[in-house]
Structure formats: structure tokens, C-alpha cells
XYZ file of C-alpha atoms in Angstrom:
267
model
C -34.023 74.554 -7.379
C -33.270 71.594 -7.028
C -31.682 73.117 -3.951
C -34.406 74.036 -2.628
C -36.960 71.596 -3.169
C -38.026 68.422 -1.872
C -37.020 66.020 0.523
C -34.148 64.269 1.177
C -33.745 60.863 -0.943
C -31.805 57.712 -0.330
C -28.914 56.448 -2.156
C -29.318 53.660 -4.269
C -29.488 49.937 -3.241
C -27.184 46.592 -4.348
C -29.755 45.497 -7.256
C -32.165 43.086 -6.761
C -31.943 44.370 -2.629
C -35.389 45.438 -1.900
C -35.602 49.859 -0.578
C -37.374 48.844 3.362
C -37.706 50.969 6.046
C -38.021 55.299 5.894
C -35.301 55.643 4.196
C -36.631 53.227 1.118
C -37.083 55.490 -1.777
C -40.376 56.100 -3.417
C -41.395 53.840 -6.495
C -42.406 56.337 -9.312
C -45.199 54.113 -10.822
C -45.671 56.304 -14.030
C -45.359 53.185 -16.547
C -43.626 50.209 -15.818
C -40.938 48.553 -17.847
C -41.530 46.444 -21.197
C -41.757 42.754 -20.535
C -39.309 41.360 -18.158
C -35.993 41.338 -19.353
C -33.543 38.906 -17.930
C -31.754 40.922 -15.036
C -28.617 42.717 -16.180
C -24.429 41.622 -15.350
C -23.168 44.072 -12.704
C -20.387 46.590 -13.667
C -16.959 46.525 -13.970
C -15.942 50.109 -13.571
C -12.961 51.739 -15.131
C -10.312 53.039 -13.081
C -10.427 56.465 -13.364
C -14.850 55.809 -12.167
C -14.052 53.747 -8.952
C -11.504 56.812 -7.992
C -14.840 58.612 -7.698
C -16.365 56.301 -4.916
C -19.453 55.800 -6.177
C -20.867 52.520 -5.997
C -20.674 49.767 -9.901
C -23.354 48.982 -10.625
C -25.709 46.811 -13.700
C -23.928 45.890 -16.788
C -25.904 45.855 -19.915
C -25.765 45.603 -23.978
C -24.580 43.266 -25.798
C -26.421 43.260 -28.979
C -25.068 45.182 -31.554
C -27.275 46.922 -34.105
C -26.139 45.130 -36.937
C -27.419 41.848 -35.462
C -30.679 43.142 -34.981
C -31.008 46.057 -38.306
C -28.375 45.353 -41.154
C -30.538 49.092 -42.785
C -30.295 50.676 -39.610
C -26.397 50.078 -38.640
C -25.562 51.308 -41.903
C -27.116 54.469 -41.372
C -23.960 57.299 -41.608
C -25.148 60.225 -39.085
C -28.036 61.539 -36.755
C -29.833 63.219 -40.078
C -30.308 59.933 -41.952
C -31.470 58.085 -39.379
C -34.434 60.067 -38.524
C -35.671 60.040 -41.893
C -35.517 55.942 -41.499
C -37.490 56.613 -38.611
C -40.545 58.894 -40.175
C -40.504 55.749 -42.338
C -40.652 53.063 -40.604
C -43.642 50.890 -40.365
C -41.838 48.018 -37.803
C -44.623 48.841 -35.134
C -48.007 50.628 -35.460
C -47.672 53.182 -33.295
C -46.594 55.615 -37.306
C -49.894 54.546 -37.900
C -51.257 57.259 -34.288
C -48.611 59.614 -34.408
C -48.493 62.285 -35.979
C -45.582 63.050 -35.976
C -41.947 61.159 -35.537
C -39.665 62.888 -32.739
C -36.280 61.554 -32.867
C -34.345 63.268 -30.865
C -32.381 66.448 -31.203
C -29.378 67.769 -30.077
C -25.293 68.070 -30.199
C -24.358 65.454 -32.298
C -20.924 65.128 -30.817
C -22.167 65.015 -26.957
C -20.477 64.345 -23.909
C -23.586 64.227 -21.818
C -27.579 61.719 -23.233
C -30.373 61.613 -21.658
C -32.659 58.905 -22.472
C -36.514 58.965 -21.706
C -39.409 56.821 -22.154
C -41.586 57.496 -24.814
C -42.999 61.054 -26.683
C -45.941 62.869 -25.219
C -49.088 65.249 -27.149
C -46.669 68.796 -27.068
C -43.706 65.747 -28.221
C -45.324 64.440 -31.309
C -47.562 67.956 -32.011
C -43.688 69.613 -32.487
C -41.770 66.471 -33.594
C -39.008 67.138 -31.083
C -37.642 65.398 -26.955
C -39.208 66.930 -24.186
C -40.622 70.294 -24.807
C -44.231 70.250 -22.923
C -43.599 71.345 -18.797
C -41.739 68.309 -18.168
C -39.451 69.750 -21.197
C -39.024 72.812 -19.235
C -38.168 71.535 -16.170
C -35.497 69.029 -18.185
C -33.663 72.566 -19.197
C -33.806 74.066 -16.214
C -32.095 70.259 -14.901
C -29.447 70.741 -17.517
C -28.914 74.437 -15.974
C -28.147 73.425 -12.867
C -25.350 71.523 -13.797
C -23.926 73.878 -16.804
C -25.844 72.589 -19.297
C -27.488 73.230 -22.193
C -29.709 72.036 -24.442
C -27.597 72.423 -28.004
C -24.853 70.833 -25.511
C -26.769 67.628 -24.889
C -28.758 65.217 -27.246
C -32.292 64.179 -25.458
C -33.798 61.230 -27.314
C -36.571 58.742 -25.961
C -36.725 54.570 -26.000
C -39.388 55.074 -28.421
C -39.693 57.376 -31.748
C -43.166 57.527 -32.433
C -45.574 58.663 -29.351
C -48.025 55.600 -27.946
C -52.408 56.492 -28.358
C -53.420 58.387 -25.038
C -49.531 58.422 -23.777
C -49.804 54.282 -22.513
C -47.667 51.568 -21.933
C -45.346 50.914 -24.544
C -45.645 47.531 -25.292
C -42.478 44.668 -25.600
C -42.830 44.994 -29.577
C -42.580 48.719 -30.065
C -39.440 48.831 -27.361
C -37.650 46.256 -30.306
C -38.572 48.329 -33.183
C -38.027 50.964 -32.392
C -33.768 50.050 -30.247
C -31.867 49.124 -32.804
C -32.336 53.748 -34.092
C -31.843 53.835 -30.146
C -28.043 51.313 -29.918
C -27.270 53.678 -33.610
C -27.734 56.863 -31.433
C -24.898 56.431 -29.596
C -22.808 54.799 -31.581
C -23.174 57.738 -33.750
C -23.127 60.118 -31.554
C -20.145 58.321 -29.159
C -21.461 60.206 -25.389
C -19.823 59.631 -22.609
C -22.675 59.568 -19.871
C -25.438 59.085 -20.575
C -27.906 59.681 -18.170
C -32.223 57.293 -17.940
C -35.144 59.478 -17.146
C -37.723 57.851 -15.233
C -37.799 53.580 -14.254
C -39.132 52.726 -17.901
C -36.516 53.995 -19.511
C -33.294 53.389 -17.158
C -34.884 49.180 -16.998
C -35.303 49.267 -20.683
C -31.729 50.648 -21.085
C -30.590 47.737 -17.984
C -32.100 45.065 -18.635
C -34.143 45.021 -15.414
C -36.929 44.904 -13.699
C -34.975 46.422 -10.310
C -36.840 50.045 -8.673
C -35.270 52.540 -9.831
C -34.950 53.744 -6.333
C -32.047 50.123 -5.603
C -30.878 51.726 -9.369
C -30.334 55.442 -8.221
C -26.561 55.713 -6.655
C -25.052 54.315 -8.628
C -22.730 54.490 -11.665
C -24.146 51.774 -14.833
C -22.367 51.049 -18.197
C -24.901 50.173 -20.842
C -23.024 49.874 -24.571
C -19.321 50.694 -22.218
C -21.030 53.970 -21.305
C -21.737 55.042 -18.317
C -25.199 55.183 -16.884
C -26.433 56.983 -14.009
C -30.379 56.927 -13.150
C -32.536 59.435 -11.952
C -36.219 60.057 -12.140
C -38.508 61.591 -15.251
C -39.391 65.052 -14.973
C -43.086 64.080 -14.902
C -42.708 62.768 -12.274
C -41.074 65.470 -10.747
C -44.771 67.656 -11.424
C -46.541 65.047 -9.657
C -44.168 64.250 -6.094
C -42.216 67.239 -5.129
C -40.246 65.335 -2.753
C -38.001 63.363 -5.837
C -37.248 66.876 -7.099
C -33.383 66.890 -4.060
C -33.194 62.631 -4.808
C -32.817 64.122 -9.004
C -30.170 67.216 -7.714
C -28.179 64.238 -6.238
C -28.351 61.970 -9.189
C -27.389 64.526 -11.453
C -24.520 65.809 -9.771
C -22.927 62.997 -9.721
C -23.291 62.955 -13.719
C -21.964 65.516 -13.661
C -18.933 63.586 -11.786
C -19.644 61.820 -14.232
C -19.084 63.943 -17.058
C -16.131 65.707 -15.389
C -14.458 62.011 -14.989
C -14.821 60.735 -17.437
C -13.466 64.123 -19.676
C -9.974 64.063 -17.652
C -9.577 60.861 -18.288
C -9.276 60.957 -21.679
C -7.827 64.316 -21.966
C -5.232 62.243 -19.737
C -5.187 59.774 -22.628
C -4.419 62.614 -25.312
C -7.796 61.906 -26.662
C -10.713 63.793 -27.472
């Protein structure tokens, strides 16, 4: 599906470099990152990643859950984390949301998808990516031989912002320990950041998504690939082909990570 749809997109460029000229990536304008955090540092890739011949991106993720929220740091399972999210009063979103949306999927997934925030359908069902954009995400995953049962899917925010407005900095900070603990519990080998907001928030940068694509970033040591949010693809067909390139890269990184772990005698 993604092979056939859309136009060819540009490759990522160095962090901080503007995307200019006819080959520049279109800018996804759904939502900006909250605040203006300092740029992350340059990533240093392990040998098995360097062998893929993909440029290194940014290195981010220096804070640990225990530093931010000791009570969340000791949650022993994703179910316990979901219950904690349901009782969270760390920001005002719980008052307007119908249901918490902590995330779902394989608790030992090698592949983790991170979006921005729940929308109306997600708020109604308490599940991530279940609307039209979620159906497209399912197809995208299927195109690289992954099902929703194979991966873990969550968002930066665990409750829906009213009217799908921009997430606020205090909301991002309140939810940050939950996402970090999810990564600690799931232990993914690849993270796919869906959309500008998720990418900029995780990588602590204001760099445009077109400049973040096509590179292997690191978030808390985990390889991270940036692509467009499925909702953006529904609005702009031209982003489908670049997204196909991105998810193929994510699949290559996943396969390489599995091979490297197998060679090292780990599971």
C-alpha cells in the first residue's frame, strides 16, 4: 500500500540543518513540541548499527524514572502502570478525559511505537491508535511483517487533551515517567516515533521532522527511528512514500538488533 502511494521524500539531514530546495521534506504541521528543550547530543552507534550504513542522529534520555517519580519507578508490570495511570492526578487532563490510555500490546515487544496523545476514539475506548489513523498504523506494521500483537503501542500523553489541543509542558512532564517506565519494562530493541511531537519530545529537540528522518537516533540507548504520524498521512498522500522508507529502516534496525543479540548469546 505504502509502496504505491505518495511521492518520493527526502532523506534526513544533519541535526540543526535546514531542509531547503526542491528535495526538502514537507513539514508536518499537526502540533509543535511543548516548550523549547535543549538539543540532544550526537549519537554514537554500536558496531552492528554502523554496519547498516545509516547516519547517526541524536542521543537523548539522560533522566531515569527513579529521579522523576520513585513511586512509578518501582511499578513491577505494565498492568500496575496502567492502574497507576488511571489514578494519576499529576495534571488536569484526567478531569476532562473519559478514559486513560496507557498503551497496549506485547509486554516483551522488540518494537515500540510512540505517538503524541490519545484522540477522540482512543479516549472513548481507552486504547491507543484505534481510529482511522490507528487502522492505517496497523497496515503500516503489516507491511513490515509485524502485527499489533507483536509490538507495544503508546503515546507521550496518557490522557486526551480537550479538543485535541496541543499538549502542554506540564502534561508532558507529568506523563514522562510513565513512558520511561514502559520502556524499562518492555525493553524494546527499536522505537518508532510517530509524528513531529513525539519525535521532538523524545529527542529533546526542535529540529523539523524532515531533518530527523533517515537517521538512527538513540533514546535511553534504544535505536529510535522518526516518521510521520498516521493522521498526517491521511491528510497528505505525499508523506506515504517517505513513511514506507522510514518503516523499512526501522525493520532493518530491528533485524540487525536481533541478529546482534543472537550472536552475543542473548535472547
